[in-house]
mmCIF file of C-alpha atoms and ligand atoms in Angstrom:
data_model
loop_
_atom_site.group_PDB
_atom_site.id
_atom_site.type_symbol
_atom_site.label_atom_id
_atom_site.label_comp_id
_atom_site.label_asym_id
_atom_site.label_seq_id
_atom_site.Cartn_x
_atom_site.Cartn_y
_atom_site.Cartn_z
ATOM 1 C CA UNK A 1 0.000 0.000 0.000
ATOM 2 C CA UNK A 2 1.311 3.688 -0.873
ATOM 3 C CA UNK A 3 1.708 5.842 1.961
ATOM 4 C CA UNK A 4 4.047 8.263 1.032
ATOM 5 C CA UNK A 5 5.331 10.648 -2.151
ATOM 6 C CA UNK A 6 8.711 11.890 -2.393
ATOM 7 C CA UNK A 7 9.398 14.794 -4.831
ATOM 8 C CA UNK A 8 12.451 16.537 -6.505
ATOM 9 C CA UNK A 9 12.666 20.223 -6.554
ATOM 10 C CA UNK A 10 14.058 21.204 -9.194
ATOM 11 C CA UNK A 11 12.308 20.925 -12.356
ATOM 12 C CA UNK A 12 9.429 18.821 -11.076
ATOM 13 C CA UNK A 13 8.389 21.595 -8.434
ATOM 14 C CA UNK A 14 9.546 24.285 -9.894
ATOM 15 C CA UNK A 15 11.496 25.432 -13.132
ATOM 16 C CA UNK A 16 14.932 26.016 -11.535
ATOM 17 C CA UNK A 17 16.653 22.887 -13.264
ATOM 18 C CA UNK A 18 16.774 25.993 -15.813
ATOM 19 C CA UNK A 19 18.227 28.148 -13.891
ATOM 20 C CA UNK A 20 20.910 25.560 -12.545
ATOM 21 C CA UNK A 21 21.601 25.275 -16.237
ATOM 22 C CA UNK A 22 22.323 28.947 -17.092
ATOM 23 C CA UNK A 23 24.337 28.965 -14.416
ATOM 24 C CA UNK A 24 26.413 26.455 -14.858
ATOM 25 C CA UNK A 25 26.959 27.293 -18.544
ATOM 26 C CA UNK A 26 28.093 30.954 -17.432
ATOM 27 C CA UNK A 27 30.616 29.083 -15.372
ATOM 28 C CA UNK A 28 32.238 26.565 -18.225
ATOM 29 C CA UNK A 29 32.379 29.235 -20.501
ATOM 30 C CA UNK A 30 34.519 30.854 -18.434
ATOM 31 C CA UNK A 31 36.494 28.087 -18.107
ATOM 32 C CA UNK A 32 36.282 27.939 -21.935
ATOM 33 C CA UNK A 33 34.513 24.641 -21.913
ATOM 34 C CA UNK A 34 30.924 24.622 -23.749
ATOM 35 C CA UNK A 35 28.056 23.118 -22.734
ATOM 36 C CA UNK A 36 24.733 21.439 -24.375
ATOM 37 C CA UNK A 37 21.183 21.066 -23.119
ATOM 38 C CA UNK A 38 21.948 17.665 -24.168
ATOM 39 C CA UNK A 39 24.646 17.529 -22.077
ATOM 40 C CA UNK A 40 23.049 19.541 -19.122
ATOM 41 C CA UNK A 41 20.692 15.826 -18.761
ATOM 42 C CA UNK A 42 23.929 14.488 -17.315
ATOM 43 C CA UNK A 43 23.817 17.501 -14.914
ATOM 44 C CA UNK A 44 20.436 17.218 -13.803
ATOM 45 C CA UNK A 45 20.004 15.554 -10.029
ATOM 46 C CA UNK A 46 23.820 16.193 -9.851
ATOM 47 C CA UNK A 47 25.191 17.758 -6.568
ATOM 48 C CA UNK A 48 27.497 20.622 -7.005
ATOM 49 C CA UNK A 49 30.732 19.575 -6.719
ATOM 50 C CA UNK A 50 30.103 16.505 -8.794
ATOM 51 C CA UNK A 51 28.092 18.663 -11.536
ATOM 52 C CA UNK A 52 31.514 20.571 -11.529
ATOM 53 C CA UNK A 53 33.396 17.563 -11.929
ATOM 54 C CA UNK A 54 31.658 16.499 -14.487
ATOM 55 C CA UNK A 55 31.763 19.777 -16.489
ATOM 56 C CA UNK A 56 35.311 19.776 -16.349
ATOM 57 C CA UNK A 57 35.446 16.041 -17.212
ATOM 58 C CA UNK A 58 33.243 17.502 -20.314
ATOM 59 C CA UNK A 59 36.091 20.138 -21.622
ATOM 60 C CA UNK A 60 39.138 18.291 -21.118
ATOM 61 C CA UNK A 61 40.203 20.049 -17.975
ATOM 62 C CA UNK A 62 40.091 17.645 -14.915
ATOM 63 C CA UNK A 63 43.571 17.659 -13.569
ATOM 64 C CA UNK A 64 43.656 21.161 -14.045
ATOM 65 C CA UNK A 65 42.526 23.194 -10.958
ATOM 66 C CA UNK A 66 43.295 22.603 -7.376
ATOM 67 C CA UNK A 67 40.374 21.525 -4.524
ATOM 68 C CA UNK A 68 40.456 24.780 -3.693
ATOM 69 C CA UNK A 69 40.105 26.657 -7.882
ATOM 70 C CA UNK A 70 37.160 24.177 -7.719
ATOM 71 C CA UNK A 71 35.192 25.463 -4.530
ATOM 72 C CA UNK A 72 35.583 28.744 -5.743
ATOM 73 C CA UNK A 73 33.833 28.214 -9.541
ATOM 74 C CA UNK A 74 31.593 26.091 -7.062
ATOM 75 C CA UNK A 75 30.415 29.079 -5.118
ATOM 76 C CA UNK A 76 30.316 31.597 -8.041
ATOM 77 C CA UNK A 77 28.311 28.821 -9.393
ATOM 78 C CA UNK A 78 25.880 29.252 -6.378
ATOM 79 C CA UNK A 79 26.302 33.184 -6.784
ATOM 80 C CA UNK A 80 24.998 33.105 -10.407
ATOM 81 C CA UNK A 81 22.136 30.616 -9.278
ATOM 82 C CA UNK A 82 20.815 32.720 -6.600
ATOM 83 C CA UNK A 83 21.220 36.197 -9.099
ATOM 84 C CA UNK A 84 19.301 34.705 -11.563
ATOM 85 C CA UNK A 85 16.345 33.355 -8.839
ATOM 86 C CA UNK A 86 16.337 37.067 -7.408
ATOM 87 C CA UNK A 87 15.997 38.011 -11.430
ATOM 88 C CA UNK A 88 13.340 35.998 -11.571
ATOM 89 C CA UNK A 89 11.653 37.531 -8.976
ATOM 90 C CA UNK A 90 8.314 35.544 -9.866
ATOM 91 C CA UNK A 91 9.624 31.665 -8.990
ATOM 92 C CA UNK A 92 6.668 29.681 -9.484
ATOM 93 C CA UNK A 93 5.179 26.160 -9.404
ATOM 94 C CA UNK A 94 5.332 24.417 -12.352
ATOM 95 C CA UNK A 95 1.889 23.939 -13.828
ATOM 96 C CA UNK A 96 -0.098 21.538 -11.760
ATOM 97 C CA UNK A 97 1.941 21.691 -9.144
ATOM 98 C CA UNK A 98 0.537 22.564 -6.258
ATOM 99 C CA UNK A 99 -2.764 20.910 -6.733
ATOM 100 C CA UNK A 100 -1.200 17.806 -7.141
ATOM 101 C CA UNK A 101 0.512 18.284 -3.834
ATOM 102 C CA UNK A 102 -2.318 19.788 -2.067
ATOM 103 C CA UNK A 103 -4.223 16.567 -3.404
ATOM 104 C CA UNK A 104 -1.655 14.354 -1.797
ATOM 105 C CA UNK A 105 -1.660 16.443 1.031
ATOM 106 C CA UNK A 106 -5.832 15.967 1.651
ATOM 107 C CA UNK A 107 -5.637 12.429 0.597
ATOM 108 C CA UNK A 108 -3.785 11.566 3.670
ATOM 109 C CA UNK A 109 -0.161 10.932 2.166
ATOM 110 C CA UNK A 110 2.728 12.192 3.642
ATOM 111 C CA UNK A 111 5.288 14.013 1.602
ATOM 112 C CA UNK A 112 9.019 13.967 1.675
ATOM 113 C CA UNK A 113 11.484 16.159 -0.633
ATOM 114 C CA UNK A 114 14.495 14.354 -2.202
ATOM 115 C CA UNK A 115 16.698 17.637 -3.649
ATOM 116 C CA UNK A 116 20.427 17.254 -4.192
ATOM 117 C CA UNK A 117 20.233 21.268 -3.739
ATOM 118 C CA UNK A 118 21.515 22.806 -0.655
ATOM 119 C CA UNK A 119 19.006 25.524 -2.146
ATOM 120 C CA UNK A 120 15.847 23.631 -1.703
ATOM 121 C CA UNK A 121 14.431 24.696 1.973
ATOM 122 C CA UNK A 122 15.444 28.484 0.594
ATOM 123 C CA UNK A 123 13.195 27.521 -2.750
ATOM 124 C CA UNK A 124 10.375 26.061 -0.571
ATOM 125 C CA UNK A 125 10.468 28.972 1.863
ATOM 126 C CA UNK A 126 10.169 31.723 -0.937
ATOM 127 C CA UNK A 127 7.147 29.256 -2.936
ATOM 128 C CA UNK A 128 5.352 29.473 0.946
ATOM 129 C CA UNK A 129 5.383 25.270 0.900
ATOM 130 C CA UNK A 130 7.606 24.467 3.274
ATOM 131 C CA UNK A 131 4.639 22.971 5.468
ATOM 132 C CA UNK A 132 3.479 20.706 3.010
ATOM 133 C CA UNK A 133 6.049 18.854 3.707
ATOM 134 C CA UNK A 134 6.635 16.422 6.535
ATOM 135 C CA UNK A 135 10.306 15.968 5.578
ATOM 136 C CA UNK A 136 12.911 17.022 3.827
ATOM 137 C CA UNK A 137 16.020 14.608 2.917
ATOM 138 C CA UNK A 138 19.518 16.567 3.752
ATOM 139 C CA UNK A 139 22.039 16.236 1.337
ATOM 140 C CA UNK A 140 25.099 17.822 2.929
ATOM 141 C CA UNK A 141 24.925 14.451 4.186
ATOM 142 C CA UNK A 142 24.155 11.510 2.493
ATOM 143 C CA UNK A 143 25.084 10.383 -0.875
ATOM 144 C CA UNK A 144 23.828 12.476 -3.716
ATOM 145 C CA UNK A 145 21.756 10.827 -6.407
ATOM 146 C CA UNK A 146 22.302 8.280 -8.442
ATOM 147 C CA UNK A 147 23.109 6.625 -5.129
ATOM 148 C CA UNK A 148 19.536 5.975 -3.472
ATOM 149 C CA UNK A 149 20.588 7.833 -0.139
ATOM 150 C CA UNK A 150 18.217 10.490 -0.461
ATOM 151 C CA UNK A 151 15.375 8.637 -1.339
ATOM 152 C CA UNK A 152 16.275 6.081 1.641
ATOM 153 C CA UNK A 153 16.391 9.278 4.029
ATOM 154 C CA UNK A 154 13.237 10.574 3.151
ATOM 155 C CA UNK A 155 11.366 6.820 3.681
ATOM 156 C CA UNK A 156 13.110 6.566 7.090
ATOM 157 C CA UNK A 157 12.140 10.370 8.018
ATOM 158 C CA UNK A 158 8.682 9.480 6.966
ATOM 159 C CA UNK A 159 8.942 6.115 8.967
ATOM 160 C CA UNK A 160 7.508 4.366 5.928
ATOM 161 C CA UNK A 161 8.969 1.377 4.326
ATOM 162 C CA UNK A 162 10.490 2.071 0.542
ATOM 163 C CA UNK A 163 7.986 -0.335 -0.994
ATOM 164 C CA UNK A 164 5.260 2.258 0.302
ATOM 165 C CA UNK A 165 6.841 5.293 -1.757
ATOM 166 C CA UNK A 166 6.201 7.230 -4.811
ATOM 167 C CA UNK A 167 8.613 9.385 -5.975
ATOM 168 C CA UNK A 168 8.699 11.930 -8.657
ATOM 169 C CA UNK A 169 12.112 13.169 -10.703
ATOM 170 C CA UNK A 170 12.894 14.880 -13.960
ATOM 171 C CA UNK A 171 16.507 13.527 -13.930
ATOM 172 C CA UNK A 172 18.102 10.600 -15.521
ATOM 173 C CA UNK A 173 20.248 10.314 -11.752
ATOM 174 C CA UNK A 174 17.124 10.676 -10.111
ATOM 175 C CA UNK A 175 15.248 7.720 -11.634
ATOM 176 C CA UNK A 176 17.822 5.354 -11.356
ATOM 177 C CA UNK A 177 18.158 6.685 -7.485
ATOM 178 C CA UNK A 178 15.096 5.836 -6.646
ATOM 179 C CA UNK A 179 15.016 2.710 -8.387
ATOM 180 C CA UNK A 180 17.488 1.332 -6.446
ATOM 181 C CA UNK A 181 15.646 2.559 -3.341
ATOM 182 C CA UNK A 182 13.253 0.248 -4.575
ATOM 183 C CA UNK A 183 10.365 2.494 -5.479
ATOM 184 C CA UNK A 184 8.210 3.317 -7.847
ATOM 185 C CA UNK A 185 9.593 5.870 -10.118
ATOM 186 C CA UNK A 186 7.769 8.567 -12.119
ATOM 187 C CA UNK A 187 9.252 10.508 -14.533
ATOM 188 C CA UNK A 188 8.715 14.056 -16.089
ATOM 189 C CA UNK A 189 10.410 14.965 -19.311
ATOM 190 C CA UNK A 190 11.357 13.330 -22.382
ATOM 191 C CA UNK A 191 11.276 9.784 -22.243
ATOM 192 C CA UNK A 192 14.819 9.438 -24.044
ATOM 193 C CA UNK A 193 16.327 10.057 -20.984
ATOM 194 C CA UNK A 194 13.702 8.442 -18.541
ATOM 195 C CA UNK A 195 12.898 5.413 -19.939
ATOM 196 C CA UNK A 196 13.988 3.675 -16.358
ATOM 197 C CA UNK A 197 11.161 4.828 -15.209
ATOM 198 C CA UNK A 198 7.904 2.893 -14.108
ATOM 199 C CA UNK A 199 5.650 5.960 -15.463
ATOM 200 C CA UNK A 200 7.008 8.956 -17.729
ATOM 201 C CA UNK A 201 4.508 12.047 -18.570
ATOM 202 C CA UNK A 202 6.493 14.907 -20.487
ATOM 203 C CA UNK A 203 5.044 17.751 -18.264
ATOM 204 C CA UNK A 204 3.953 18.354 -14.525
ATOM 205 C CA UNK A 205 0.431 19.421 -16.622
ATOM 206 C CA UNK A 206 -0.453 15.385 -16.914
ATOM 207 C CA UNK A 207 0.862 14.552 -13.803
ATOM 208 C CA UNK A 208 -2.354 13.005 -11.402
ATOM 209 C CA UNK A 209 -2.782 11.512 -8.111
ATOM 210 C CA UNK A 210 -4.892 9.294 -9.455
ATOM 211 C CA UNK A 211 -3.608 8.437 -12.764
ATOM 212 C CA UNK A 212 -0.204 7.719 -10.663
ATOM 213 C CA UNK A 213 -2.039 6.013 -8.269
ATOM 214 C CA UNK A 214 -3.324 3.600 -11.158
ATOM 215 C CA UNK A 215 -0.188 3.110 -12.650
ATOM 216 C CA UNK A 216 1.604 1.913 -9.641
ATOM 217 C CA UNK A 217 -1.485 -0.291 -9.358
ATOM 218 C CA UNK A 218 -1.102 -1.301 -12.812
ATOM 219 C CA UNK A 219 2.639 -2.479 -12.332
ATOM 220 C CA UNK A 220 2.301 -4.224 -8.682
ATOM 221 C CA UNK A 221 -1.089 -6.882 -9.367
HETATM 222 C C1 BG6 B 301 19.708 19.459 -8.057
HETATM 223 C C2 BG6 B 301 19.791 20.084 -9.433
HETATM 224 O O1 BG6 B 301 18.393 19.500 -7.608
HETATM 225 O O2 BG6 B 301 20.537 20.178 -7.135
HETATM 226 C C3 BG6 B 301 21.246 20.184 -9.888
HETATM 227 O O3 BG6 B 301 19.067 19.278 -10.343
HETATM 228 C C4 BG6 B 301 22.072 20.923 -8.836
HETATM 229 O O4 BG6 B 301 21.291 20.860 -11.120
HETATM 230 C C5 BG6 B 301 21.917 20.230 -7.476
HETATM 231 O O5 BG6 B 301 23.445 20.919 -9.196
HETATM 232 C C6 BG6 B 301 22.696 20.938 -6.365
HETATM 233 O O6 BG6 B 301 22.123 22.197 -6.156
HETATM 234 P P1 BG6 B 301 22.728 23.363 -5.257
HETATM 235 O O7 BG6 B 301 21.609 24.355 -5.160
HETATM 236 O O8 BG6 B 301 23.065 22.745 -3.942
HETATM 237 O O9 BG6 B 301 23.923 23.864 -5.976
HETATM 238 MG MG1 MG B 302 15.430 17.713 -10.755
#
């Protein structure tokens, strides 16, 4: 029986996966690397220091800075991501959004967030959810996705077995963490990159409680 639903932030709650990306292209180009939307998939879910990592992987340039280079293009990473949400002065749900967690909410579920961002509790603060949810994984310390050590978190915060969960990601490293938490996986975007999942719709517009509900249903009798 489903008694829980853990979401990602960004880019199934809101549209900062964007964001994330504009900020980390700013960065590479300054390090004279360039990156793709298509690459920016392998981004997505990503924790910062391994997004960095990977960027650098990307262009050639791994063994060239020191711990220290890195931290820095790290936090001027973080500075161009918070610029650009204080830009964007309106950060909004993503369509759908908050009835579908407002119908969670009323149906009884409880509701975890799984965000690799040290961001997110800022992000739920300034969308006025933060009380939706009953908890909210920490990744300054577990694993970052695609280990399953966020999803795990939120189950055991939740005191709800993994079996029991739902969870929600646009990211290729997001499905394949929460498959190997052992739960049912739902995917939003393009199914090229989610086809792991148990359920892919390509927007939060078709995403339902019930139509979710149905599919996990579907897949478990
Ligand atoms: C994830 C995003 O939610 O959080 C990644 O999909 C991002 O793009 C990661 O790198 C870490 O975010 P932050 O805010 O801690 O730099
Ligand atoms: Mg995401």
């Amino acid at each position: 029986m489903i008694k829980a639903f853990i979401f990602d932030l960004d880019g199934v709650i809101t549209d900062t996966a964007e964001l994330h990306y504009q900020a980390w292209k700013r960065c590479a180009e300054k390090l004279n690397i360039t990156i793709d939307s298509k690459f920016n998939e392998r981004l997505k879910g990503v924790g910062r220091m391994e997004s960095l990592e990977l960027i650098l992987e990307h262009g050639g340039k791994q063994n060239h800075f020191t711990e220290k280079e890195k931290r820095i293009v790290a936090e001027e990473k973080n500075e161009y991501y918070r610029s650009l949400l204080i830009e964007n002065q309106s950060l909004e749900m993503l369509p759908n959004m908050h009835t579908l967690l407002l119908d969670i909410k009323h149906s009884g579920y409880k509701l975890a967030l799984a965000s690799a961002s040290r961001n997110a509790p800022l992000i739920l603060q300034a969308l006025g959810i933060t009380q939706l949810f009953d908890s909210l994984a920490d990744p300054s310390i577990v694993k970052g996705k695609p280990a399953p050590d966020l999803f795990l978190q939120a189950a055991a915060l939740l005191k709800v077995e993994t079996q029991e969960c739902i969870a929600i990601e646009d990211a290729q490293s997001g499905i394949e963490a929460i498959n190997r938490a052992g739960m049912f996986a739902v995917g939003v975007g393009e199914v090229t990159y989610l086809k792991q999942a148990d359920y892919v719709v390509p927007t939060t517009k078709e995403l339902s409680l019930n139509e979710i509900l149905v599919r996990w249903w579907e897949k478990e009798y």
